[in-house]
PDB file of C-alpha atoms in Angstrom:
ATOM      1  CA  MET A   1      -3.799  79.950  20.050  1.00 51.00           C
ATOM      2  CA  ASN A   2      -5.050  79.289  23.503  1.00 53.00           C
ATOM      3  CA  THR A   3      -6.436  75.734  23.739  1.00 56.00           C
ATOM      4  CA  SER A   4      -9.466  74.020  25.548  1.00 60.00           C
ATOM      5  CA  PRO A   5      -8.132  70.620  27.820  1.00 62.00           C
ATOM      6  CA  PRO A   6      -9.655  67.617  26.491  1.00 62.00           C
ATOM      7  CA  SER A   7     -12.452  66.814  28.176  1.00 69.00           C
ATOM      8  CA  ARG A   8     -12.963  63.231  30.284  1.00 70.00           C
ATOM      9  CA  ARG A   9     -15.059  61.832  27.937  1.00 70.00           C
ATOM     10  CA  GLU A  10     -11.794  62.125  25.325  1.00 74.00           C
ATOM     11  CA  ARG A  11      -9.554  60.971  27.574  1.00 74.00           C
ATOM     12  CA  ARG A  12     -10.902  57.910  28.700  1.00 72.00           C
ATOM     13  CA  GLU A  13     -11.560  57.033  24.017  1.00 72.00           C
ATOM     14  CA  ALA A  14      -7.489  58.524  24.035  1.00 68.00           C
ATOM     15  CA  ASP A  15      -6.984  55.839  27.473  1.00 68.00           C
ATOM     16  CA  ALA A  16      -8.806  52.832  25.143  1.00 65.00           C
ATOM     17  CA  ALA A  17      -7.971  52.887  21.613  1.00 61.00           C
ATOM     18  CA  GLY A  18      -4.112  53.368  23.097  1.00 56.00           C
ATOM     19  CA  PRO A  19      -0.645  54.231  21.766  1.00 54.00           C
ATOM     20  CA  THR A  20       0.581  53.920  17.628  1.00 49.00           C
ATOM     21  CA  ARG A  21       2.583  52.213  17.097  1.00 49.00           C
ATOM     22  CA  GLY A  22       5.670  54.103  14.924  1.00 47.00           C
ATOM     23  CA  PRO A  23       5.938  57.102  12.399  1.00 49.00           C
ATOM     24  CA  GLY A  24       3.705  56.591   9.907  1.00 47.00           C
ATOM     25  CA  ARG A  25       0.808  54.757  11.413  1.00 48.00           C
ATOM     26  CA  ALA A  26      -0.676  57.720  12.678  1.00 47.00           C
ATOM     27  CA  GLY A  27      -4.476  56.714  13.029  1.00 47.00           C
ATOM     28  CA  ARG A  28      -3.557  52.987  13.334  1.00 51.00           C
ATOM     29  CA  ARG A  29      -4.823  52.084  16.732  1.00 54.00           C
ATOM     30  CA  ARG A  30      -3.939  49.084  18.582  1.00 56.00           C
ATOM     31  CA  PRO A  31      -7.039  46.214  18.540  1.00 54.00           C
ATOM     32  CA  VAL A  32      -8.387  45.900  22.161  1.00 54.00           C
ATOM     33  CA  GLU A  33      -8.726  42.438  24.479  1.00 53.00           C
ATOM     34  CA  LYS A  34     -12.072  42.138  24.172  1.00 55.00           C
ATOM     35  CA  PRO A  35     -13.425  41.108  28.317  1.00 56.00           C
ATOM     36  CA  ASP A  36     -13.547  37.644  28.276  1.00 58.00           C
ATOM     37  CA  GLY A  37     -10.481  36.802  27.366  1.00 57.00           C
ATOM     38  CA  THR A  38     -10.311  35.883  23.732  1.00 59.00           C
ATOM     39  CA  PRO A  39      -8.530  37.097  21.607  1.00 59.00           C
ATOM     40  CA  PRO A  40      -8.350  40.573  19.556  1.00 59.00           C
ATOM     41  CA  ALA A  41      -8.950  40.108  16.003  1.00 60.00           C
ATOM     42  CA  PRO A  42      -5.315  41.387  13.132  1.00 58.00           C
ATOM     43  CA  ALA A  43      -5.535  44.459  12.126  1.00 56.00           C
ATOM     44  CA  PRO A  44      -6.714  45.181   7.762  1.00 55.00           C
ATOM     45  CA  ASP A  45      -3.390  45.136   7.500  1.00 55.00           C
ATOM     46  CA  GLN A  46      -2.333  42.673   8.824  1.00 55.00           C
ATOM     47  CA  VAL A  47      -3.432  40.002   7.378  1.00 49.00           C
ATOM     48  CA  ALA A  48      -3.609  41.711   3.602  1.00 52.00           C
ATOM     49  CA  GLY A  49       0.153  41.879   4.464  1.00 53.00           C
ATOM     50  CA  ALA A  50      -0.522  38.194   5.441  1.00 50.00           C
ATOM     51  CA  SER A  51      -1.770  36.901   1.865  1.00 49.00           C
ATOM     52  CA  GLN A  52       1.180  39.096   0.072  1.00 51.00           C
ATOM     53  CA  ASP A  53       3.795  37.162   1.757  1.00 50.00           C
ATOM     54  CA  THR A  54       2.415  33.885   1.400  1.00 49.00           C
ATOM     55  CA  GLY A  55       1.366  34.757  -2.708  1.00 48.00           C
ATOM     56  CA  ALA A  56       4.845  35.457  -2.553  1.00 48.00           C
ATOM     57  CA  SER A  57       5.754  32.893  -1.440  1.00 51.00           C
ATOM     58  CA  GLN A  58       4.089  29.984  -3.081  1.00 52.00           C
ATOM     59  CA  PRO A  59       3.135  31.160  -6.927  1.00 53.00           C
ATOM     60  CA  PRO A  60       0.208  29.814  -8.185  1.00 53.00           C
ATOM     61  CA  ALA A  61      -0.422  26.642 -10.078  1.00 53.00           C
ATOM     62  CA  SER A  62      -0.903  26.750 -14.395  1.00 55.00           C
ATOM     63  CA  ARG A  63      -3.832  26.154 -15.810  1.00 59.00           C
ATOM     64  CA  ALA A  64      -2.228  23.690 -17.627  1.00 51.00           C
ATOM     65  CA  ALA A  65      -0.677  21.950 -13.965  1.00 52.00           C
ATOM     66  CA  ARG A  66      -3.789  21.428 -12.897  1.00 57.00           C
ATOM     67  CA  LYS A  67      -5.335  19.701 -15.867  1.00 54.00           C
ATOM     68  CA  GLN A  68      -2.885  17.784 -15.972  1.00 55.00           C
ATOM     69  CA  PRO A  69      -3.859  14.162 -14.758  1.00 51.00           C
ATOM     70  CA  ALA A  70      -1.197  12.832 -12.735  1.00 51.00           C
ATOM     71  CA  ALA A  71       0.955   9.789 -14.519  1.00 47.00           C
ATOM     72  CA  GLY A  72       0.454   6.222 -13.457  1.00 50.00           C
ATOM     73  CA  PRO A  73      -1.570   3.149 -13.744  1.00 53.00           C
ATOM     74  CA  GLY A  74      -5.253   3.441 -13.292  1.00 56.00           C
ATOM     75  CA  ARG A  75      -7.937   2.623 -11.429  1.00 63.00           C
ATOM     76  CA  ALA A  76      -8.168  -0.808 -10.558  1.00 57.00           C
ATOM     77  CA  GLY A  77      -4.073  -0.738 -10.800  1.00 67.00           C
ATOM     78  CA  ARG A  78      -3.569  -3.028 -13.697  1.00 73.00           C
ATOM     79  CA  ASN A  79      -3.534  -2.624 -17.332  1.00 84.00           C
ATOM     80  CA  LEU A  80      -6.569  -2.562 -19.325  1.00 86.00           C
ATOM     81  CA  PRO A  81      -6.135  -2.454 -22.654  1.00 87.00           C
ATOM     82  CA  ALA A  82      -3.907  -5.270 -22.247  1.00 86.00           C
ATOM     83  CA  ALA A  83      -6.315  -7.216 -19.796  1.00 83.00           C
ATOM     84  CA  ILE A  84      -8.909  -6.541 -22.502  1.00 89.00           C
ATOM     85  CA  GLY A  85      -6.433  -8.317 -25.723  1.00 89.00           C
ATOM     86  CA  VAL A  86      -6.482 -11.049 -22.418  1.00 84.00           C
ATOM     87  CA  GLY A  87     -10.366 -12.124 -22.340  1.00 85.00           C
ATOM     88  CA  VAL A  88     -10.605 -11.551 -26.041  1.00 90.00           C
ATOM     89  CA  GLY A  89      -7.154 -13.565 -26.966  1.00 87.00           C
ATOM     90  CA  LEU A  90      -8.991 -16.600 -24.435  1.00 84.00           C
ATOM     91  CA  GLY A  91     -12.372 -16.332 -25.652  1.00 86.00           C
ATOM     92  CA  ALA A  92     -10.999 -16.914 -29.379  1.00 88.00           C
ATOM     93  CA  VAL A  93      -9.009 -20.310 -27.947  1.00 84.00           C
ATOM     94  CA  ILE A  94     -12.369 -21.533 -25.698  1.00 83.00           C
ATOM     95  CA  VAL A  95     -14.821 -20.532 -29.457  1.00 86.00           C
ATOM     96  CA  ALA A  96     -11.914 -21.662 -31.896  1.00 85.00           C
ATOM     97  CA  SER A  97     -11.759 -25.092 -29.415  1.00 83.00           C
ATOM     98  CA  LEU A  98     -15.183 -25.751 -29.519  1.00 81.00           C
ATOM     99  CA  PHE A  99     -15.106 -24.769 -33.561  1.00 85.00           C
ATOM    100  CA  ILE A 100     -12.187 -27.878 -34.151  1.00 84.00           C
ATOM    101  CA  ARG A 101     -12.846 -30.264 -30.867  1.00 84.00           C
ATOM    102  CA  LYS A 102     -14.351 -31.259 -28.132  1.00 82.00           C
ATOM    103  CA  GLU A 103     -11.305 -33.097 -26.920  1.00 86.00           C
ATOM    104  CA  ALA A 104      -9.714 -29.578 -27.362  1.00 87.00           C
ATOM    105  CA  PHE A 105     -12.438 -27.387 -25.291  1.00 88.00           C
ATOM    106  CA  LEU A 106     -12.130 -29.823 -23.026  1.00 90.00           C
ATOM    107  CA  ALA A 107      -8.580 -29.745 -22.591  1.00 91.00           C
ATOM    108  CA  VAL A 108      -8.839 -25.898 -22.227  1.00 90.00           C
ATOM    109  CA  ALA A 109     -11.340 -26.285 -19.153  1.00 91.00           C
ATOM    110  CA  VAL A 110      -9.183 -28.298 -17.412  1.00 93.00           C
ATOM    111  CA  LEU A 111      -6.222 -26.043 -18.080  1.00 93.00           C
ATOM    112  CA  ALA A 112      -8.649 -22.841 -16.784  1.00 92.00           C
ATOM    113  CA  VAL A 113      -9.822 -26.023 -13.680  1.00 94.00           C
ATOM    114  CA  CYS A 114      -6.805 -26.233 -12.529  1.00 95.00           C
ATOM    115  CA  THR A 115      -5.587 -22.240 -12.680  1.00 93.00           C
ATOM    116  CA  GLY A 116      -7.961 -21.149 -10.920  1.00 94.00           C
ATOM    117  CA  VAL A 117      -8.281 -23.861  -8.498  1.00 95.00           C
ATOM    118  CA  TRP A 118      -4.082 -22.736  -7.668  1.00 95.00           C
ATOM    119  CA  GLU A 119      -5.766 -18.865  -7.373  1.00 94.00           C
ATOM    120  CA  LEU A 120      -8.354 -19.750  -5.228  1.00 95.00           C
ATOM    121  CA  SER A 121      -6.011 -21.497  -3.294  1.00 94.00           C
ATOM    122  CA  HIS A 122      -4.073 -18.976  -2.859  1.00 93.00           C
ATOM    123  CA  GLY A 123      -6.860 -16.478  -2.254  1.00 93.00           C
ATOM    124  CA  LEU A 124      -7.740 -18.727   0.659  1.00 93.00           C
ATOM    125  CA  SER A 125      -3.811 -19.055   2.406  1.00 91.00           C
ATOM    126  CA  ALA A 126      -3.995 -14.911   2.776  1.00 90.00           C
ATOM    127  CA  GLY A 127      -6.584 -15.799   5.600  1.00 88.00           C
ATOM    128  CA  ARG A 128      -4.366 -18.823   7.097  1.00 90.00           C
ATOM    129  CA  ILE A 129      -6.729 -21.411   5.480  1.00 92.00           C
ATOM    130  CA  ARG A 130      -4.099 -24.315   3.511  1.00 93.00           C
ATOM    131  CA  VAL A 131      -6.277 -26.340   1.395  1.00 93.00           C
ATOM    132  CA  PRO A 132      -4.091 -29.175  -0.160  1.00 93.00           C
ATOM    133  CA  LEU A 133      -3.546 -28.424  -3.264  1.00 93.00           C
ATOM    134  CA  LEU A 134      -1.662 -31.444  -4.853  1.00 95.00           C
ATOM    135  CA  PRO A 135      -4.660 -33.247  -4.640  1.00 95.00           C
ATOM    136  CA  SER A 136      -7.786 -30.798  -4.767  1.00 95.00           C
ATOM    137  CA  VAL A 137      -5.851 -29.900  -8.168  1.00 96.00           C
ATOM    138  CA  VAL A 138      -5.687 -33.604  -9.772  1.00 96.00           C
ATOM    139  CA  GLY A 139      -9.305 -34.111  -8.365  1.00 96.00           C
ATOM    140  CA  ALA A 140     -10.508 -30.811 -10.411  1.00 95.00           C
ATOM    141  CA  ALA A 141      -8.660 -32.178 -13.321  1.00 95.00           C
ATOM    142  CA  THR A 142      -9.833 -35.522 -12.455  1.00 95.00           C
ATOM    143  CA  MET A 143     -13.918 -34.249 -12.084  1.00 96.00           C
ATOM    144  CA  VAL A 144     -14.554 -32.503 -15.504  1.00 95.00           C
ATOM    145  CA  VAL A 145     -12.654 -35.235 -17.316  1.00 95.00           C
ATOM    146  CA  ALA A 146     -14.942 -37.520 -15.695  1.00 95.00           C
ATOM    147  CA  ALA A 147     -18.214 -35.618 -16.068  1.00 95.00           C
ATOM    148  CA  TYR A 148     -17.324 -35.814 -20.010  1.00 94.00           C
ATOM    149  CA  LYS A 149     -16.715 -40.240 -19.893  1.00 93.00           C
ATOM    150  CA  GLY A 150     -19.280 -40.749 -17.186  1.00 93.00           C
ATOM    151  CA  GLY A 151     -21.733 -38.926 -17.250  1.00 92.00           C
ATOM    152  CA  GLY A 152     -23.293 -37.063 -13.568  1.00 93.00           C
ATOM    153  CA  GLN A 153     -22.575 -40.039 -11.007  1.00 95.00           C
ATOM    154  CA  ALA A 154     -18.876 -40.133 -11.991  1.00 95.00           C
ATOM    155  CA  LEU A 155     -18.883 -36.366 -11.545  1.00 95.00           C
ATOM    156  CA  THR A 156     -19.935 -37.120  -7.687  1.00 95.00           C
ATOM    157  CA  VAL A 157     -18.215 -40.080  -6.934  1.00 96.00           C
ATOM    158  CA  ALA A 158     -14.731 -38.080  -8.702  1.00 96.00           C
ATOM    159  CA  PHE A 159     -15.768 -35.409  -6.181  1.00 97.00           C
ATOM    160  CA  GLY A 160     -16.317 -37.495  -2.976  1.00 96.00           C
ATOM    161  CA  LEU A 161     -13.019 -38.925  -3.658  1.00 96.00           C
ATOM    162  CA  THR A 162     -11.625 -35.313  -4.470  1.00 96.00           C
ATOM    163  CA  CYS A 163     -13.167 -35.016  -0.549  1.00 96.00           C
ATOM    164  CA  VAL A 164     -11.702 -37.849   1.202  1.00 96.00           C
ATOM    165  CA  ALA A 165      -8.157 -37.339  -0.964  1.00 96.00           C
ATOM    166  CA  VAL A 166      -8.209 -33.918   1.167  1.00 95.00           C
ATOM    167  CA  LEU A 167      -8.797 -34.580   4.285  1.00 95.00           C
ATOM    168  CA  LEU A 168      -6.043 -37.624   4.185  1.00 95.00           C
ATOM    169  CA  TRP A 169      -3.776 -35.804   2.905  1.00 94.00           C
ATOM    170  CA  ARG A 170      -4.645 -32.602   5.131  1.00 93.00           C
ATOM    171  CA  VAL A 171      -4.465 -35.178   8.201  1.00 93.00           C
ATOM    172  CA  ALA A 172      -1.712 -36.318   7.406  1.00 91.00           C
ATOM    173  CA  ASP A 173       0.631 -33.445   7.908  1.00 87.00           C
ATOM    174  CA  GLY A 174      -1.041 -32.673  11.604  1.00 86.00           C
ATOM    175  CA  LEU A 175      -4.345 -31.573  13.453  1.00 86.00           C
ATOM    176  CA  ASP A 176      -3.614 -28.225  13.823  1.00 86.00           C
ATOM    177  CA  ASP A 177      -5.896 -26.110  12.544  1.00 86.00           C
ATOM    178  CA  ALA A 178      -6.853 -29.230   9.985  1.00 90.00           C
ATOM    179  CA  MET A 179     -11.024 -29.065  10.775  1.00 93.00           C
ATOM    180  CA  ARG A 180     -10.271 -24.838   9.766  1.00 93.00           C
ATOM    181  CA  ASP A 181      -7.972 -26.607   6.285  1.00 93.00           C
ATOM    182  CA  ILE A 182      -9.982 -29.627   5.006  1.00 94.00           C
ATOM    183  CA  ALA A 183     -13.669 -27.449   5.087  1.00 94.00           C
ATOM    184  CA  GLY A 184     -10.823 -25.338   2.822  1.00 95.00           C
ATOM    185  CA  GLY A 185     -10.511 -27.867   0.532  1.00 95.00           C
ATOM    186  CA  ILE A 186     -13.381 -29.107   0.074  1.00 96.00           C
ATOM    187  CA  PHE A 187     -15.280 -25.487  -0.631  1.00 96.00           C
ATOM    188  CA  VAL A 188     -12.247 -25.012  -3.347  1.00 96.00           C
ATOM    189  CA  ALA A 189     -13.389 -28.545  -4.593  1.00 95.00           C
ATOM    190  CA  ALA A 190     -17.358 -27.558  -5.319  1.00 95.00           C
ATOM    191  CA  TYR A 191     -17.100 -24.215  -5.834  1.00 95.00           C
ATOM    192  CA  VAL A 192     -14.577 -24.734  -8.959  1.00 94.00           C
ATOM    193  CA  PRO A 193     -14.498 -28.121  -9.939  1.00 95.00           C
ATOM    194  CA  LEU A 194     -17.515 -29.505  -9.430  1.00 95.00           C
ATOM    195  CA  LEU A 195     -19.458 -26.435 -10.749  1.00 94.00           C
ATOM    196  CA  ALA A 196     -17.681 -26.858 -14.454  1.00 93.00           C
ATOM    197  CA  GLY A 197     -18.177 -30.284 -14.761  1.00 94.00           C
ATOM    198  CA  PHE A 198     -21.803 -29.289 -15.380  1.00 94.00           C
ATOM    199  CA  ALA A 199     -19.854 -27.964 -18.445  1.00 90.00           C
ATOM    200  CA  SER A 200     -18.820 -30.653 -18.858  1.00 92.00           C
ATOM    201  CA  LEU A 201     -22.122 -32.677 -18.722  1.00 93.00           C
ATOM    202  CA  MET A 202     -23.778 -29.739 -21.638  1.00 92.00           C
ATOM    203  CA  LEU A 203     -20.429 -31.420 -23.627  1.00 88.00           C
ATOM    204  CA  ALA A 204     -21.218 -34.350 -23.754  1.00 86.00           C
TER     205      ALA A 204
END
């Protein structure tokens, strides 16, 4: 049976489609590059094969593994039950000292103020502020006790003497960055023991 030769239009379409890539792949055309130079889109069979390969190499995790939270500390970076227990214990000590004797509460207040002065001084050291620790701690204890024994005037005098002690102590170590450290020491004396002195005034 004689067949007519392909027309010019059919030959152009055959040239644009390109040759096949081997046996068993008849009818699959090679993607043609676009006129603007962008790469051709991958064939659907290539996308399906790539997805099958990826799924075979990386099996999906089970639902139990996805739902199970990662073990480790909480968001705050500490043990929450232990922190609650410490807070409740300190509250119980403070309330018990108030019912037993006023001087017992004063001792608890002095211990808490000295601890606060140490922690604040340690925190300021991260910003290269070296607070004179010894005169700050001694002045803090003196201010709390002076407020209980002598009232507001004694608290004011103790605060002024603490600031002078911080100044002299820091100047004795040298004048390099002395103003910054002295300002930090006065801030610590005013923020922790001076405010705690009002608790001693109410206790008295």
